[in-house]
Structures are given as C-alpha cells and as structure tokens.
Coordinates of C-alpha atoms in Angstrom, one line a residue:
X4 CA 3.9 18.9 -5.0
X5 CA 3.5 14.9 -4.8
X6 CA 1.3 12.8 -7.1
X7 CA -0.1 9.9 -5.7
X8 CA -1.6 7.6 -7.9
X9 CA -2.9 3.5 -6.8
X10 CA -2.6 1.3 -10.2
X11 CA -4.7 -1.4 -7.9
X12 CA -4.8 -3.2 -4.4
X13 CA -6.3 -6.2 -3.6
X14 CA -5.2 -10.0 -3.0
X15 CA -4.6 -10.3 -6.8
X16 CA -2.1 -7.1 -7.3
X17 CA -0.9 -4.1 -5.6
X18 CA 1.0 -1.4 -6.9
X19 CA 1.0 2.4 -6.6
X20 CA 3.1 5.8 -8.1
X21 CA 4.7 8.5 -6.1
X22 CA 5.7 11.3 -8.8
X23 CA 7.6 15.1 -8.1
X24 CA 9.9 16.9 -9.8
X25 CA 12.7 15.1 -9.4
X26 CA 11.5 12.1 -10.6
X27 CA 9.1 8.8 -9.1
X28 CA 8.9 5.8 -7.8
X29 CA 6.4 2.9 -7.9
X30 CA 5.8 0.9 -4.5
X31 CA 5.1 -2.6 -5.1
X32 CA 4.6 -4.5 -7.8
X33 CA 1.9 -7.1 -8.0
X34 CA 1.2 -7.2 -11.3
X35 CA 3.1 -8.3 -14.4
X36 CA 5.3 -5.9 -16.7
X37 CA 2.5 -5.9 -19.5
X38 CA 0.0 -4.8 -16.9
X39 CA 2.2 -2.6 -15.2
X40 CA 2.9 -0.5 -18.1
X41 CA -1.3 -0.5 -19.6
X42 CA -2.9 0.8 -15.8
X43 CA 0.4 3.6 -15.3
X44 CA -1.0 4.6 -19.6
X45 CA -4.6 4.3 -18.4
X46 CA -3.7 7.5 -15.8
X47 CA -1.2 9.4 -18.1
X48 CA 1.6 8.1 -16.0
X49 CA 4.8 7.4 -18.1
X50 CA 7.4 4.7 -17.0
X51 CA 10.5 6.4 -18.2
X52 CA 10.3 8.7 -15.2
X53 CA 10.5 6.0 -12.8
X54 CA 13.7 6.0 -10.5
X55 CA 13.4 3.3 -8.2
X56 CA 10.9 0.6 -7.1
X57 CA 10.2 -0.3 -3.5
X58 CA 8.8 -4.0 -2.2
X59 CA 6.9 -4.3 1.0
X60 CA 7.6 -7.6 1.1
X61 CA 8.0 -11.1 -1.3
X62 CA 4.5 -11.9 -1.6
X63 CA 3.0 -12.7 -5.1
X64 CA 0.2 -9.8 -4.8
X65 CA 3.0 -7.5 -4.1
X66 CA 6.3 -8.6 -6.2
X67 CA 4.8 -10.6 -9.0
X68 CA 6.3 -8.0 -11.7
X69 CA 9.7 -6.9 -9.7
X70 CA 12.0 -8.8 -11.2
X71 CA 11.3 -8.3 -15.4
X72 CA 9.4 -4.8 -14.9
X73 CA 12.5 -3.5 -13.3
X74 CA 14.9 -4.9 -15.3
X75 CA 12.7 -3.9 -18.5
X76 CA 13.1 0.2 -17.1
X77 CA 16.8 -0.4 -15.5
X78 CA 15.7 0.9 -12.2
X79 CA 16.7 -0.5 -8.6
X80 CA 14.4 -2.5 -6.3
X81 CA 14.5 -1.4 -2.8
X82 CA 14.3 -4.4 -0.2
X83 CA 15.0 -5.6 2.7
X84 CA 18.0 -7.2 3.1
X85 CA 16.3 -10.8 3.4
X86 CA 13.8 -10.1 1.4
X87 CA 16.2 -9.9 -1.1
X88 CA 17.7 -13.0 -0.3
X89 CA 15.0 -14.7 -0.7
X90 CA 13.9 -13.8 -3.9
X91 CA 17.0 -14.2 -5.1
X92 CA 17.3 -18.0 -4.0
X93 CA 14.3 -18.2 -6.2
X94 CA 15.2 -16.1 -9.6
X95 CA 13.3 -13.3 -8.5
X96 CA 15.2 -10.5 -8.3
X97 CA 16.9 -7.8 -10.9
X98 CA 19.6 -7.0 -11.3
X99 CA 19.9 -3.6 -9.4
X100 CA 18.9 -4.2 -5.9
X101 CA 19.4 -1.4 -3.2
X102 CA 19.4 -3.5 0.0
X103 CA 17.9 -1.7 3.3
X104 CA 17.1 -2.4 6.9
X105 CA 13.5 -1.3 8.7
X106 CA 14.4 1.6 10.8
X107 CA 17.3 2.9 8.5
X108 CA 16.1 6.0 6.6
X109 CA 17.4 6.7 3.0
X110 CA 16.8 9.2 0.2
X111 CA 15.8 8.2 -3.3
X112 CA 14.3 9.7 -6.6
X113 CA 13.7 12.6 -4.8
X114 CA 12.1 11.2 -1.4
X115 CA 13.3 10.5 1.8
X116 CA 12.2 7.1 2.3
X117 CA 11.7 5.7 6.2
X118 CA 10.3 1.7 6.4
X119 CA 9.2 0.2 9.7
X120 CA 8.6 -3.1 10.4
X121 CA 4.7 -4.6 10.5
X122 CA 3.4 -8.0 11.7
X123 CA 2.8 -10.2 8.8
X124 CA 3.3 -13.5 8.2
X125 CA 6.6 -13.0 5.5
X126 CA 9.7 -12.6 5.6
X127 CA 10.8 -9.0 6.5
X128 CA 7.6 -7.1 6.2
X129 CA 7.6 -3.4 5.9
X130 CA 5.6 -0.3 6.3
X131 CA 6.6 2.9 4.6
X132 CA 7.0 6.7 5.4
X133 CA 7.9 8.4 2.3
X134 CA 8.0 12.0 2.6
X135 CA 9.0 15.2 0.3
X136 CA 9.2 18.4 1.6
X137 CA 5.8 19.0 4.2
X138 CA 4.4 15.9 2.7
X139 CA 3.6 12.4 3.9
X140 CA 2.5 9.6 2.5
X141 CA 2.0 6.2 5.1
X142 CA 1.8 3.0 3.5
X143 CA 0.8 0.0 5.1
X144 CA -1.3 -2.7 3.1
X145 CA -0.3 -5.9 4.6
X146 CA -0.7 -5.8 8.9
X147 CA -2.3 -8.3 11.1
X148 CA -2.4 -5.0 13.5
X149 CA -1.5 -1.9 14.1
X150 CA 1.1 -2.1 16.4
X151 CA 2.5 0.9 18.8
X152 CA 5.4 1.0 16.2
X153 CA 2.9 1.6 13.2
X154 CA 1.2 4.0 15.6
X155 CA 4.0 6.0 15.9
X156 CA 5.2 6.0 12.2
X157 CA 1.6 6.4 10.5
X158 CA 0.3 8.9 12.2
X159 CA 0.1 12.5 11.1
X160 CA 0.7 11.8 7.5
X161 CA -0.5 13.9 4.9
X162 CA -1.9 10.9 2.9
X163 CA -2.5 7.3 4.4
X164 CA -2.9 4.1 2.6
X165 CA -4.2 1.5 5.4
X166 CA -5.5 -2.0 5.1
X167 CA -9.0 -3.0 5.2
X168 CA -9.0 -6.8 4.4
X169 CA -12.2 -8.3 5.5
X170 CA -15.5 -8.4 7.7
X171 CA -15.0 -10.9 10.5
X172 CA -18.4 -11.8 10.0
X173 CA -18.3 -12.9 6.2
X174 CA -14.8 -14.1 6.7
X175 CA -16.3 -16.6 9.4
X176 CA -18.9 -17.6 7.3
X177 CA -16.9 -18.6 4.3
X178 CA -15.5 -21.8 2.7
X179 CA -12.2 -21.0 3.3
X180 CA -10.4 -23.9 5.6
X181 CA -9.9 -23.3 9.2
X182 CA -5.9 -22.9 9.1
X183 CA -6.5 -20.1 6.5
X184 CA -9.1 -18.4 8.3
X185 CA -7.2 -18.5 11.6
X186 CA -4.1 -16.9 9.4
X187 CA -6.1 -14.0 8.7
X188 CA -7.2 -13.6 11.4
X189 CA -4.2 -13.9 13.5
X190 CA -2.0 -11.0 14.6
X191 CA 0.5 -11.6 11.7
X192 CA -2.2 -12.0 8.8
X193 CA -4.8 -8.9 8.2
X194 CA -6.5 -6.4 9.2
X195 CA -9.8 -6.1 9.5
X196 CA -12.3 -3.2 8.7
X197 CA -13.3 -2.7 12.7
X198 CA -9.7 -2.7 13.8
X199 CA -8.8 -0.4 11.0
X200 CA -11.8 1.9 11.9
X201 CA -10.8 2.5 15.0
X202 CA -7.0 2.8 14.3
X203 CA -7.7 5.9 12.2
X204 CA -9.0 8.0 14.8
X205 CA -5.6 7.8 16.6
X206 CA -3.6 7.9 13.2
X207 CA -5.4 10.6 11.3
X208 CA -4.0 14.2 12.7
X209 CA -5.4 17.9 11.2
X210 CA -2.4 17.5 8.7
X211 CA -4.1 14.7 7.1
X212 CA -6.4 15.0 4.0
X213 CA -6.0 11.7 1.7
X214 CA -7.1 8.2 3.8
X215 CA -7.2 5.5 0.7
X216 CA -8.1 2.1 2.0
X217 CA -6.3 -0.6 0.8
X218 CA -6.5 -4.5 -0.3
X219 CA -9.9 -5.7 0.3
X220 CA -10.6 -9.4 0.3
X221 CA -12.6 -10.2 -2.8
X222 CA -14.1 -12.8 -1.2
X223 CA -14.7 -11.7 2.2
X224 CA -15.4 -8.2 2.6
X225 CA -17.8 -6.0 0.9
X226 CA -16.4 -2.2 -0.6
X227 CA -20.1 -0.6 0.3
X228 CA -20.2 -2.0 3.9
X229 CA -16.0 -0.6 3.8
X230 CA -17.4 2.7 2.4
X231 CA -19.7 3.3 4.7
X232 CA -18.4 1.9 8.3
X233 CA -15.7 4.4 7.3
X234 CA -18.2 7.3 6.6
X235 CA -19.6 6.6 10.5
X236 CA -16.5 6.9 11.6
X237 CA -15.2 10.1 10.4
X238 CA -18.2 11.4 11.0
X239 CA -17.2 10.7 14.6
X240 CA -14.2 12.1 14.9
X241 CA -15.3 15.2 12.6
X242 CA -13.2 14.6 9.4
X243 CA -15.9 14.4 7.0
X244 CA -14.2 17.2 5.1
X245 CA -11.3 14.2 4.6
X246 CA -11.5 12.5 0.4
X247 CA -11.0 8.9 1.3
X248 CA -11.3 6.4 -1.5
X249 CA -12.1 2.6 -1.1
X250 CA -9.4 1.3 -3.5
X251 CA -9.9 -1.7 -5.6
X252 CA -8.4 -4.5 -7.3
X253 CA -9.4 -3.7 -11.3
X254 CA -9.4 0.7 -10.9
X255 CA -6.6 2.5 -10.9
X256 CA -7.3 5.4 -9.2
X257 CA -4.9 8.7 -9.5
X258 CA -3.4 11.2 -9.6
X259 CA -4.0 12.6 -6.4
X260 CA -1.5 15.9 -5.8
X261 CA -0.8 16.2 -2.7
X262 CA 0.8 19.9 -2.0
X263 CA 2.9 21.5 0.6
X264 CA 0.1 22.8 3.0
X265 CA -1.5 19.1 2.8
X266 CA -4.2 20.4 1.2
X267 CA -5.1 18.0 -1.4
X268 CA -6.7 18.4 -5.2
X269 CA -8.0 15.3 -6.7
X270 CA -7.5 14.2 -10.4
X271 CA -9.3 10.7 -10.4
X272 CA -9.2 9.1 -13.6
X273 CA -10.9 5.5 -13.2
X274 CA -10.1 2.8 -15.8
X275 CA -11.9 -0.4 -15.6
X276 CA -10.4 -3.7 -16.2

C-alpha cells in the first residue's frame, strides 16, 4: 500500500508525501522547513520517516525549502544533474545530493523512481513515474503541454497529479504584462484547464482511480469553474466513479492509500492555513 498525501500546490508552494513500508519520500519542496514540518503534523505525517527528497525542478514554488529542510532530516535531494548545478552556484543545495538524468530509472526509499523530461521554461524540468509494487503515481505540475513523451509516461497510472494553471480567458483579461502572459501561455510555461481536460481522456486508463489537479493560478483561474469543467469531462468519458480533488495552495490534502488492485480509500484530513 502507498499513501499519497499533497501538503499544497499552487504558484506560492508545492510539495507532496509518498509513504510505504519501507519508508517515504517528499516530492518538491516549495515551502520553508518551519512550514514543511507544521502541514506534514496537520495530516499525522512524521518527518523522521522521510528517506529522500525529489525536485522537479529549481523554481522557488518548488525548491524554496530543499536546501535547510533536507539538511535539517539528513536526507538526499534527488536532481537532475544541472539542476543541481545550478542551485549549487547559488547556495542552494544540501549536502547529500543524488544526481540523475531524465530517462534513467532508479530505486529509492522503497520506490522505483522513473523521471521524463517536460516543456517548461527551467533548467532541466521533470515529470515523475514513481511506482511500488502494482501502483503508480504520475506527477507533472509544471508543463506548457502534454507532449507525446508525457503521453506515454502518464498514462495508465494508478494516481495522477496534472497541472491545471489557468483559464485562457481570465488569464487574457488580467493585469499581468504581455511578456508574462505570453510565457504562460507558451508551450514551455503552463497548462491550461482546456488542454488538460482533454489530455485526461487519453491519460486516464481503467487502472486509474486518483486524478488530483495541481497548481492553480491564484490569480487567473477559478477552483469551481476547475471543479466542474472536470466533472463534464469525466462524465464523458464515463469515470465519474474516479475521486479527483482540485488541490490548493493553503489545504493539505491526504492521506490517500492507494492499494495494489488501484483501488483507492480516501483519508482526507483538510487543514486550513
């Protein structure tokens, strides 16, 4: 059994918790130690069993804690190889550092870890496969789109985590200068809740059961419009019977066990921020 839990997502601080037996891992870490530590205690969660931390990549959102929160548990950070480099040119990184390449595979804490390269505007952006036993958990929360490679590596998994950034419409309309809003909107900035609508009915297979949707804009999209252009479209392609959560920047959302048969039992506990 694997227990997925999301600490928070959104452009001010991602993190989430993968736990089994053998031990877990946290996947970014946007947030500082301090606030690290309270949202893992706010869902029973306990640091010490922490093993290893991955990065996605170097921005703030996502490695804002890395450097002091691993050091604080003496666990590795897992990055690409010039990821690391550049946090290190920069007094970023700990001290451990377990260095990989996207489209190497390699087994820690328990889980056999398998990152892929996705269009975004950093340095050596990645996707992850992690995997334990029959289960799968995709995780891709930074994408300008979803690429034949993401295709191929997010689909079928027993539990995916996919961006849904913004509305075109209300990112269009905003204040936000032109260069940013072209950014976004490019194919290495974000993804946007129609594109990641229709991604899902390619990427969403009979094994699947958990579709979490991941780092809203706070400024330009809207959770109820995410919540229900999402209900539409499973309805669509007939997984209602899927639990799908619109995750959000201040609610940690977890434990969600996810069991061999990809059946999944939900233990939300919600704490406000």
């Amino acid at each position: 059994m694997v227990k997925l839990s999301v600490l928070g997502s959104g452009s001010r601080g991602n993190a989430l918790v993968l736990a089994c037996e053998a031990g877990a891992l946290i996947v970014d870490m946007g947030f500082s130690r301090r606030e690290l530590r309270n949202r893992m205690s706010s869902l029973g969660l306990d640091p010490g069993r922490l093993r290893a931390a991955l990065l996605t990549h170097e921005h703030d959102d996502h490695s804002k804690g890395c450097r002091v929160f691993c050091d604080d548990l003496g666990i590795p950070l897992c990055t690409a190889a010039s990821t690391a480099e550049y946090l290190r040119r920069r007094g970023k990184l700990p001290e451990r550092v377990l260095e990989f390449e996207p489209g190497h595979d390699f087994q820690i804490a328990g889980f056999e870890i398998s990152p892929f390269a996705v269009q975004h505007d950093a340095v050596c952006p990645v996707g992850f496969v992690i995997r334990r036993g029959s289960c799968s958990i995709g995780i891709a929360t930074d994408l300008g789109d979803v690429n034949a490679l993401a295709r191929q590596r997010l689909r079928g998994c027993s539990a995916l985590v996919l961006e849904s950034n913004y509305d075109a419409k209300m990112l269009r309309d905003s204040d936000r200068q032109l260069y940013l809003k072209r950014r976004i909107l490019g194919r290495h900035g974000h993804l946007d809740n129609v594109v990641a609508a229709e991604a899902i009915g390619e990427l969403l297979t009979e094994r699947t059961s958990v579709l979490m949707l991941a780092h809203l804009s706070q400024e330009c999209n809207d959770p109820g419009l995410v919540r229900a252009l999402f209900e539409r479209r499973l309805a669509e392609i007939n997984r209602s019977d899927l639990r799908f959560e619109v995750l959000s920047q201040e609610r940690p959302v977890g434990p969600v066990e996810l069991r061999d048969d990809s059946s999944a039992q939900e233990v939300f506990a919600y704490a406000a921020n």
